[in-house]
Short mmCIF file of C-alpha atoms and ligand atoms in Angstrom, two decimals:
data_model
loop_
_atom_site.label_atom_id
_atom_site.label_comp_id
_atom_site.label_asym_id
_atom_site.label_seq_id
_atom_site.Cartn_x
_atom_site.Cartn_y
_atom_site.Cartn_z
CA UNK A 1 0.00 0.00 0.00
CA UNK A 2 2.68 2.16 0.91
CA UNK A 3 4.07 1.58 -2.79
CA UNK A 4 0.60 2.39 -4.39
CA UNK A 5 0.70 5.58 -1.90
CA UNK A 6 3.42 6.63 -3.41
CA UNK A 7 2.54 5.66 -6.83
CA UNK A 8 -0.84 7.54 -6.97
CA UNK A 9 0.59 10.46 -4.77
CA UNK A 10 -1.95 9.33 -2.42
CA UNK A 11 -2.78 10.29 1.09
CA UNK A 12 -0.94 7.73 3.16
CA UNK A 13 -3.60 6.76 6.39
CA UNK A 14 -1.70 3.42 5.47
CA UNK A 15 1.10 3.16 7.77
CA UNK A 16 1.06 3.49 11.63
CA UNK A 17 3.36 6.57 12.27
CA UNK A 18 2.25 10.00 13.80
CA UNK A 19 3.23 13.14 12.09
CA UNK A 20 3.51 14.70 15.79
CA UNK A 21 7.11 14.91 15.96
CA UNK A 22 7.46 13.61 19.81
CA UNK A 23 7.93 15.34 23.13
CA UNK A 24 10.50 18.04 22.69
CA UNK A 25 12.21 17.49 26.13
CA UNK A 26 12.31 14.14 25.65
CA UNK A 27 14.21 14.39 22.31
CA UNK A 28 16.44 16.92 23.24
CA UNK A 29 17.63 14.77 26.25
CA UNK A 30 18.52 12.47 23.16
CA UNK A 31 20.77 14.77 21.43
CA UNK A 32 22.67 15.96 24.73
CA UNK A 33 22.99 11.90 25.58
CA UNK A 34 24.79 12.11 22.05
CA UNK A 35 27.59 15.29 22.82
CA UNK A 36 28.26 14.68 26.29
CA UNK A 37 27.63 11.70 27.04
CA UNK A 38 28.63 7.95 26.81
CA UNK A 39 28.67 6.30 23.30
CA UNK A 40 30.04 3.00 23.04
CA UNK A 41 28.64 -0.29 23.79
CA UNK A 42 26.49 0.50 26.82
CA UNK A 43 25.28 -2.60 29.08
CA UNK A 44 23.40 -6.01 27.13
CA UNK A 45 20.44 -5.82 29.67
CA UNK A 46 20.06 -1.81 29.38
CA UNK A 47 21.41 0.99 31.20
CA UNK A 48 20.89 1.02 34.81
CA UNK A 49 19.11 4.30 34.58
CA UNK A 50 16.54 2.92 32.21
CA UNK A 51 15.64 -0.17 33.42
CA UNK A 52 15.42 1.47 36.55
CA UNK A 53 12.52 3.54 35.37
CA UNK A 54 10.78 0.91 33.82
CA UNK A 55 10.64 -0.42 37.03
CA UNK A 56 9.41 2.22 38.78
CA UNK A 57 6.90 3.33 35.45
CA UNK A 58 5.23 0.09 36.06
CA UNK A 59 5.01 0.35 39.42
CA UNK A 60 3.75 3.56 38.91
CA UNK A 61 1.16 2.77 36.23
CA UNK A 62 0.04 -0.90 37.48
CA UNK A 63 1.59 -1.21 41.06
CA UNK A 64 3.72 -4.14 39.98
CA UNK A 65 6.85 -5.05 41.67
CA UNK A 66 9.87 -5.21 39.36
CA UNK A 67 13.31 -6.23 40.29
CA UNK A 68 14.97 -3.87 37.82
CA UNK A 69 18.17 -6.01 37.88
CA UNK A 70 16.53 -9.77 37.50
CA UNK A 71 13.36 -8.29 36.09
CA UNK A 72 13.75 -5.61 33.13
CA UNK A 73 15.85 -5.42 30.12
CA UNK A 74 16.22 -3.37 27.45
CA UNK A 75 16.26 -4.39 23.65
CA UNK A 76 16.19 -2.59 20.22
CA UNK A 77 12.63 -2.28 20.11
CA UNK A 78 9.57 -4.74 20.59
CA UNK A 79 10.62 -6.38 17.28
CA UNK A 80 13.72 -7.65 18.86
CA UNK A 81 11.94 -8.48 21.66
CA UNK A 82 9.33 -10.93 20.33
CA UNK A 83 11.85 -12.14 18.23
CA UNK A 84 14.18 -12.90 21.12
CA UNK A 85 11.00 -14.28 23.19
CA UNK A 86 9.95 -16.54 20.21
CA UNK A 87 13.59 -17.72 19.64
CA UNK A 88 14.23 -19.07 23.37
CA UNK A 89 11.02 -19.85 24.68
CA UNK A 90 9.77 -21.58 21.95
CA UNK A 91 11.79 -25.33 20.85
CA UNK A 92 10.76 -26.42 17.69
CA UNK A 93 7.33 -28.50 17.34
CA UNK A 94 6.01 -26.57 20.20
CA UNK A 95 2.54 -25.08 19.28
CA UNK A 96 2.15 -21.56 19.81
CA UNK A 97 -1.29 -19.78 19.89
CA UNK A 98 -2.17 -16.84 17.62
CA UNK A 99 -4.55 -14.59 17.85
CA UNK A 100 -5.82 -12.90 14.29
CA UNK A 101 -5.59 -10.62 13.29
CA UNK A 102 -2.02 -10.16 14.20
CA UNK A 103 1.25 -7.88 13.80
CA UNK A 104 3.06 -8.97 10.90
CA UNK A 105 6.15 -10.15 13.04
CA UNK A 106 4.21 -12.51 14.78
CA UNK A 107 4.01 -15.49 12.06
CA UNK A 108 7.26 -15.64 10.58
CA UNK A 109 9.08 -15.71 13.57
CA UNK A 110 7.35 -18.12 15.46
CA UNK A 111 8.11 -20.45 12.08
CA UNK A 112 11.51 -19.45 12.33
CA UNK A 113 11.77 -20.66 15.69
CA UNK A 114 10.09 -23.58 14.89
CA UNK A 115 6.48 -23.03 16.34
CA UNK A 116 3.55 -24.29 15.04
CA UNK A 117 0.54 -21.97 15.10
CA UNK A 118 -2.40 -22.37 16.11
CA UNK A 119 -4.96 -19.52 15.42
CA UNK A 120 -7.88 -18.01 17.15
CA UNK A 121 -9.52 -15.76 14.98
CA UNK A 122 -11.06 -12.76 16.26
CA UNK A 123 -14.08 -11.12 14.64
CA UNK A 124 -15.62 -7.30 14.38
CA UNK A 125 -17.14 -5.52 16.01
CA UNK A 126 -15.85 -6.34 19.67
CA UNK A 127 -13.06 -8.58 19.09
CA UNK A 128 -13.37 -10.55 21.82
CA UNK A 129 -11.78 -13.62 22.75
CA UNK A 130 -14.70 -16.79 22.36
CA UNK A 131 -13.54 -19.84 24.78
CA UNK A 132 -14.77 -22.45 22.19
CA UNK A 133 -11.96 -21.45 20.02
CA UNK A 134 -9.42 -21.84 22.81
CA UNK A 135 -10.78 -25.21 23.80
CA UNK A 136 -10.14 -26.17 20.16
CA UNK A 137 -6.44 -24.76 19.69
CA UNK A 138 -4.97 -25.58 23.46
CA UNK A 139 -3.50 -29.17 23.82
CA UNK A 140 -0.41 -30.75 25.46
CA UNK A 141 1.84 -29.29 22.94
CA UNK A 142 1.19 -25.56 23.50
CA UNK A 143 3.52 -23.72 25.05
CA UNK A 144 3.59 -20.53 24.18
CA UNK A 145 0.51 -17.54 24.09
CA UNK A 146 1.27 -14.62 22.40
CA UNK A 147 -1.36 -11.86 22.86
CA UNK A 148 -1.37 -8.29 21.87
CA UNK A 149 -3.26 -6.30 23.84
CA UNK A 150 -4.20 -3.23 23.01
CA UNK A 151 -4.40 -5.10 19.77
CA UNK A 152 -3.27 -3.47 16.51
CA UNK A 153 -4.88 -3.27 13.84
CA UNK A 154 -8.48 -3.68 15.57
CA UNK A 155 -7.99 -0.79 18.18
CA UNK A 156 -9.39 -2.80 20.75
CA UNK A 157 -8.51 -3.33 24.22
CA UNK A 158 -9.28 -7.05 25.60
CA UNK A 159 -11.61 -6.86 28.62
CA UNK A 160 -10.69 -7.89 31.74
CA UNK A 161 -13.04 -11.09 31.51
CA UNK A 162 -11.53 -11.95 28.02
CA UNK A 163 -7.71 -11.94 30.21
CA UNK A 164 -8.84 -14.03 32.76
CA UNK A 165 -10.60 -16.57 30.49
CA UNK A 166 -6.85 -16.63 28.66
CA UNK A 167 -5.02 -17.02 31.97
CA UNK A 168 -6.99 -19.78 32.90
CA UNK A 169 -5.85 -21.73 29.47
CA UNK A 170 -2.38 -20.39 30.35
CA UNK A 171 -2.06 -21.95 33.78
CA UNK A 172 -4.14 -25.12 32.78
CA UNK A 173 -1.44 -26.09 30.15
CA UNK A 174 1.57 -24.72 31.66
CA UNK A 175 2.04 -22.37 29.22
CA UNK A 176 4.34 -18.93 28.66
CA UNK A 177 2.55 -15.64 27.72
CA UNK A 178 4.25 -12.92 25.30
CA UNK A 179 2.07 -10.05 25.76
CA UNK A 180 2.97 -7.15 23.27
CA UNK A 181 2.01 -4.61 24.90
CA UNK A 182 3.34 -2.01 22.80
CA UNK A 183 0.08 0.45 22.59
CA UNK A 184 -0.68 0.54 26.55
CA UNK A 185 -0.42 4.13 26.84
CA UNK A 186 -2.02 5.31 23.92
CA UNK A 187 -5.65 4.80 25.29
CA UNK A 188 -8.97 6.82 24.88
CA UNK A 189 -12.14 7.20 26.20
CA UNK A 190 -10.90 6.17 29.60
CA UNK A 191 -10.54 2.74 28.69
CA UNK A 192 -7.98 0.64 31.02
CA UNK A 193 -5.44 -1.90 30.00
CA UNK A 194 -4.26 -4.59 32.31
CA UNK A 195 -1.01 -5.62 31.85
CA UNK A 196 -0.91 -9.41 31.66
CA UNK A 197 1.23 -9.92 34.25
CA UNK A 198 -0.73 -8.05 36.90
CA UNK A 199 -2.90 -11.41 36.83
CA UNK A 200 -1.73 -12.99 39.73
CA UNK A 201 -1.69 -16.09 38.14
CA UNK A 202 0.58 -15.02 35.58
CA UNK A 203 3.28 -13.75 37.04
CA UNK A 204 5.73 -15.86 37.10
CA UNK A 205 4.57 -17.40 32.91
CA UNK A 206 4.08 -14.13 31.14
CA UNK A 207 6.85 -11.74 29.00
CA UNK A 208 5.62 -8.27 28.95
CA UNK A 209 6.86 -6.35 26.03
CA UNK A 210 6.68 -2.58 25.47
CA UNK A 211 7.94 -0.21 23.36
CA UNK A 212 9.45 3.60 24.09
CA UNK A 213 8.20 4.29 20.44
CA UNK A 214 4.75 4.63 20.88
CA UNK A 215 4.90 5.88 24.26
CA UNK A 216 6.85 8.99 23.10
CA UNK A 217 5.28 8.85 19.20
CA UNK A 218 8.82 8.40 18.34
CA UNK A 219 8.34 4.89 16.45
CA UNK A 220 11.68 5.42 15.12
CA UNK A 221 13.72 5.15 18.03
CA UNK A 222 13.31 1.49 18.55
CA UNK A 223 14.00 1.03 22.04
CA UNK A 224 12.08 -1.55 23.54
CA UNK A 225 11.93 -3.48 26.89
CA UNK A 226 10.79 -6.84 28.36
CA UNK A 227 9.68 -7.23 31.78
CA UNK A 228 9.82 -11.29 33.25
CA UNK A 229 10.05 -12.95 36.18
CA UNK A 230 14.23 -13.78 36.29
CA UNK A 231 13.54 -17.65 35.18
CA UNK A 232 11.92 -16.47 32.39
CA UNK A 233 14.11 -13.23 31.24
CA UNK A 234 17.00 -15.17 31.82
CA UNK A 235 16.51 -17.49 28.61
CA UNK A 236 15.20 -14.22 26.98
CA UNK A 237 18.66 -12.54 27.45
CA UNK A 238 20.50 -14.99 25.92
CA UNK A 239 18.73 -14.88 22.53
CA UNK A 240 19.09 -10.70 23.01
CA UNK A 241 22.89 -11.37 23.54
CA UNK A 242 23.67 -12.69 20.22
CA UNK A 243 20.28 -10.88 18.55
CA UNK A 244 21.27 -7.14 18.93
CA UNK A 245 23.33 -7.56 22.17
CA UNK A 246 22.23 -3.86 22.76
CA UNK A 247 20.66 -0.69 21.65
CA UNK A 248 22.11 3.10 21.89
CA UNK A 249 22.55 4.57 24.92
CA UNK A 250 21.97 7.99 24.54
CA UNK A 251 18.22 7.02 22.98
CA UNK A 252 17.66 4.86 26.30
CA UNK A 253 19.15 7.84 28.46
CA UNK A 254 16.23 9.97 27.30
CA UNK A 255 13.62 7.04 27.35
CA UNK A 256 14.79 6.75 31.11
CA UNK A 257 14.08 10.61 31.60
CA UNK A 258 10.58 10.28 29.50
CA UNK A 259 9.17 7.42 31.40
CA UNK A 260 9.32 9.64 34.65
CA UNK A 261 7.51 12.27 33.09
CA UNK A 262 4.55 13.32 35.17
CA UNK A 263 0.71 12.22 34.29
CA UNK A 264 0.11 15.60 32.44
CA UNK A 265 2.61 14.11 29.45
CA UNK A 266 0.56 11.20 28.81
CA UNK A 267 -2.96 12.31 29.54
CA UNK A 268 -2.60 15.25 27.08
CA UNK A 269 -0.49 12.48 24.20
CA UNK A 270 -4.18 10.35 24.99
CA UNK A 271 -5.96 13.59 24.43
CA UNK A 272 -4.36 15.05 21.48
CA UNK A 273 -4.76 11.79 19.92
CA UNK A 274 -8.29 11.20 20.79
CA UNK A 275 -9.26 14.56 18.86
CA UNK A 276 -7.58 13.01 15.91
CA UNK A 277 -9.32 10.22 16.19
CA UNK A 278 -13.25 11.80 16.92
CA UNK A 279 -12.29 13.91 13.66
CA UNK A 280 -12.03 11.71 11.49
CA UNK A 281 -14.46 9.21 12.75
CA UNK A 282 -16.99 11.93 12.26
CA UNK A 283 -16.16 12.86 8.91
CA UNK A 284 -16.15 8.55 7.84
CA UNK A 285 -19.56 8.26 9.44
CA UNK A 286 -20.76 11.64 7.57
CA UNK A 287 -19.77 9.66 4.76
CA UNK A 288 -22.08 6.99 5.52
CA UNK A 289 -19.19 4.23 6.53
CA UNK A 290 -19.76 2.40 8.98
CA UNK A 291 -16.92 3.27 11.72
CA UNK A 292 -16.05 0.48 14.40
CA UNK A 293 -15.16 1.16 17.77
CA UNK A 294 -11.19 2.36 18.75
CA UNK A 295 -9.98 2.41 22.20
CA UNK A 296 -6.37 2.56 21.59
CA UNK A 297 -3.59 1.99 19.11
CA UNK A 298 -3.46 5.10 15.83
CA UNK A 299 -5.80 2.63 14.02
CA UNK A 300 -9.42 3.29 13.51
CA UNK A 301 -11.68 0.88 10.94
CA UNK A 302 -14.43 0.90 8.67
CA UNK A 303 -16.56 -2.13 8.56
CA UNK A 304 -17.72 -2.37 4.48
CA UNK A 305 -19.71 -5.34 5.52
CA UNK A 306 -23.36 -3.62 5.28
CA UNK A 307 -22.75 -0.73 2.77
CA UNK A 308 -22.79 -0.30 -1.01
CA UNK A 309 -18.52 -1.17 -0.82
CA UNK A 310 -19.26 -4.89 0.34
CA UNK A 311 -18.58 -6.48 -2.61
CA UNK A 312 -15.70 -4.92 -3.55
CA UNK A 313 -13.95 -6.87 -0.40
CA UNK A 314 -11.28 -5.24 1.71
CA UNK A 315 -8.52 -5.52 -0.57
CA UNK A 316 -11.34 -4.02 -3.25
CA UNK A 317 -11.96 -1.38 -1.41
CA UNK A 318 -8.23 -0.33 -0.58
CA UNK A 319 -6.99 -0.66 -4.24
CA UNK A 320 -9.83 1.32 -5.51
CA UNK A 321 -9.38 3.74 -2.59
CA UNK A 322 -5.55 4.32 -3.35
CA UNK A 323 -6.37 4.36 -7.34
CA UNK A 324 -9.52 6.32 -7.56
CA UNK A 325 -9.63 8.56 -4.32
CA UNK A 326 -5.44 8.52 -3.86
CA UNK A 327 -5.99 7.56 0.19
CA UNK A 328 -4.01 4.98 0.93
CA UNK A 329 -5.73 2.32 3.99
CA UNK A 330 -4.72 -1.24 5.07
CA UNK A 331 -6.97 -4.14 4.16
CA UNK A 332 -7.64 -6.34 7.66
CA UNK A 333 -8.29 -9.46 6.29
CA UNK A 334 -3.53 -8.91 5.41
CA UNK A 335 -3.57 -9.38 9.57
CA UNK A 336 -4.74 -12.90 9.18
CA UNK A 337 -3.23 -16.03 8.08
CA UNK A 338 -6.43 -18.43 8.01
CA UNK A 339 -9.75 -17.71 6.82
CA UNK A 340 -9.90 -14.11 7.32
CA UNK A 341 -12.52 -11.04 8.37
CA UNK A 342 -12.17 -9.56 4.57
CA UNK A 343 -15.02 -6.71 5.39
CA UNK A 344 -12.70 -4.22 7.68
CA UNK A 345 -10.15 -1.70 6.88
CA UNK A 346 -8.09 0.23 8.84
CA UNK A 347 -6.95 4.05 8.52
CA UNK A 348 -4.25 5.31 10.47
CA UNK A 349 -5.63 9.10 12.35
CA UNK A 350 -2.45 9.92 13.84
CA UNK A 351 -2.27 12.63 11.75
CA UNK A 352 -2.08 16.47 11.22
CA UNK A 353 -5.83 17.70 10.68
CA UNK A 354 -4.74 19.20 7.36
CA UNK A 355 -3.63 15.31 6.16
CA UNK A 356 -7.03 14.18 7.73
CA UNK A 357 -9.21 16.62 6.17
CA UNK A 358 -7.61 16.66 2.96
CA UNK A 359 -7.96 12.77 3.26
CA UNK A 360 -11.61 13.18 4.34
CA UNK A 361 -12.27 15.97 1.20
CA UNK A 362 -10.90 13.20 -1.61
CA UNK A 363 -13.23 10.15 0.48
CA UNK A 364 -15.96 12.72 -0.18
CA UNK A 365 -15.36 13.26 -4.18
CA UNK A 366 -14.78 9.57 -4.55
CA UNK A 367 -18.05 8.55 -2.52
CA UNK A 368 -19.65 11.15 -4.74
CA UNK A 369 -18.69 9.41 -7.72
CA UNK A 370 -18.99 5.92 -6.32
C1 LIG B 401 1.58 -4.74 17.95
C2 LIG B 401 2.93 -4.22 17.63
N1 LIG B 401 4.00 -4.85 18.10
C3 LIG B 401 5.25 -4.40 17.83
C4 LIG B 401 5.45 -3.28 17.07
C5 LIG B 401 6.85 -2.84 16.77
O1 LIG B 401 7.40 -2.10 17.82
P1 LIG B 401 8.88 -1.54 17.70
O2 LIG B 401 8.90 -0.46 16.69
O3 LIG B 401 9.22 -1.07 19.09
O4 LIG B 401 9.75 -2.68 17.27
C6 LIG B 401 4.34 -2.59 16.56
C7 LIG B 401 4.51 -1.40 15.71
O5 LIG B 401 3.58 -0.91 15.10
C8 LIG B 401 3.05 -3.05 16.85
O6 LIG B 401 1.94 -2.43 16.42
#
């Protein structure tokens, strides 16, 4: 899509990266890091500054006890992290639950580890997790859950039922969780997220993974972290050692300073992107689409399943969108590997109102002559 966008000089709501160009303090710590201070290999678990204030961010945010020295490490962003996850938790032949849709990492690297999948496929409007479906996946061979939550593309943000219907599976069949939990700040309508290892069954079997990227709207940055009880990050680290081994220092010098930032920072990055969001869901539904619920993530989708587009199929709808209108979207049904939702697509709103209203103003011509 990003090709066609580029192609058709399109509006590009394809890709998930906000024009906002980050917290200014936060950056700037960044570029004094680089002149004055330390620039060569820093520590393979993270500086001690930063996973410090993980630590204390999560205790902060979800009164969970870290041990920032057995507990927390720091990798070169949640990519690195699942794939270091994947790579030691997972021996090959071991079946691994999926939920679809599902970030494009996810699949091939749980093949390259030598996972099999097993899917659970999640459907519009709510998303929600159906226990039939995990009755039919879960066995003796699973041993590793990996769960995104806030999930991306959908928006959604699992309830708290939906968790502890999982963590019952999890426990029952002695299982690991990855939970990517790369969206949990960027949250609207008041909508919580609980962090799978606050389940006090999970503990001591999940992998939290988050990311500095979308916490700052810096997705560049790549700085991630995993958070484990020390059994479990201990096999993590060892795939990290020989994966990336470690990731700048100056960038994780001003993650450490942003993740202390007071409440104001990241109610007002919830707010700011909340307007986005109401704009251009009211200028979709004055279209007439049919606009399905977002409670996180940049992501916001359109459900074609009921309007005059439904034939024309997600992957219809996006082509003729990026030919015909020149806005570029994602087609859901590219989230799943296995029989997928083909009615949804999904527009990125993280966006400068200019880029959403001009994107809303060529929807409008092309609906006109639809
Ligand atoms: C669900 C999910 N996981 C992981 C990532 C990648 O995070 P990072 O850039 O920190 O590697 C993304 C980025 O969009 C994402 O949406």
């Amino acid at each position: 899509m990003s090709r066609l966008a580029r192609q058709f000089d399109a509006v590009n709501l394809g890709q998930g990266f906000p024009d906002d160009p980050g917290p200014e303090d936060v950056r700037r710590k960044a570029a004094d890091a680089v002149m004055t201070g330390w620039n060569q290999y820093p520590p393979m678990m993270g500086i001690p500054e930063l996973r410090q204030a993980i630590a204390r961010h999560y205790q902060r945010f979800h009164q969970v006890d870290l041990d920032w020295e057995s507990e927390v490490m720091v990798t070169s962003g949640a990519t690195e992290a699942l794939a270091g996850a994947l790579l030691a938790l997972i021996e090959p032949g071991d079946e691994v639950v999926l939920f679809q849709p599902m970030y494009d990492a996810y699949l091939p690297l749980v093949r390259r580890a030598g996972g099999i999948p097993r899917f659970v496929t999640l459907r519009p409007p709510h998303w929600h997790i159906d226990e039939d479906q995990l009755r039919a996946v879960f066995n003796k061979k699973t041993r590793v859950v990996l769960l995104n939550n806030p999930l991306n593309p959908t928006g959604s943000v699992f309830p708290r039922e939906d968790l502890d219907l999982l963590g019952r599976y999890i426990v029952g069949h002695d299982c690991v969780a990855i939970c990517d939990e790369v969206w949990e700040h960027v949250l609207f309508d008041d909508v919580a997220h609980s962090p799978l290892l606050t389940l006090p069954a999970l503990r001591n079997r999940a992998v939290k993974i988050g990311s500095a990227g979308k916490i700052f709207s810096l997705t560049g940055w790549k700085v991630g972290f995993v958070c484990a009880a020390p059994d479990l990050l201990r096999v993590v680290a060892k795939a990290h050692q020989y994966l990336t081994f470690t990731t700048p220092p100056n960038l994780q010098a001003a993650v450490a300073y942003g993740l202390d930032k007071d409440d104001a920072y990241f109610t007002g990055m919830r707010r700011d992107f909340q307007v986005a969001r109401d704009r251009f869901a009211t200028g979709l539904k004055a279209l007439g689409l049919s606009v399905l619920p977002s409670s996180a993530s940049y992501f916001l989708n359109v459900d074609l399943s009921k309007g005059p587009f439904a034939n024309d199929g997600d992957t219809g709808f996006c082509t003729r969108l990026v030919e015909e209108a020149r806005v570029a979207s994602i087609p859901v049904s590219a989230f799943y590997a296995e029989a997928p939702v083909t009615s949804v697509v999904r527009f990125c709103f993280a966006k400068r109102f200019e880029t959403l209203d001009e994107a809303l103003a060529r929807l409008t011509a092309f609906m006109q002559r639809a």
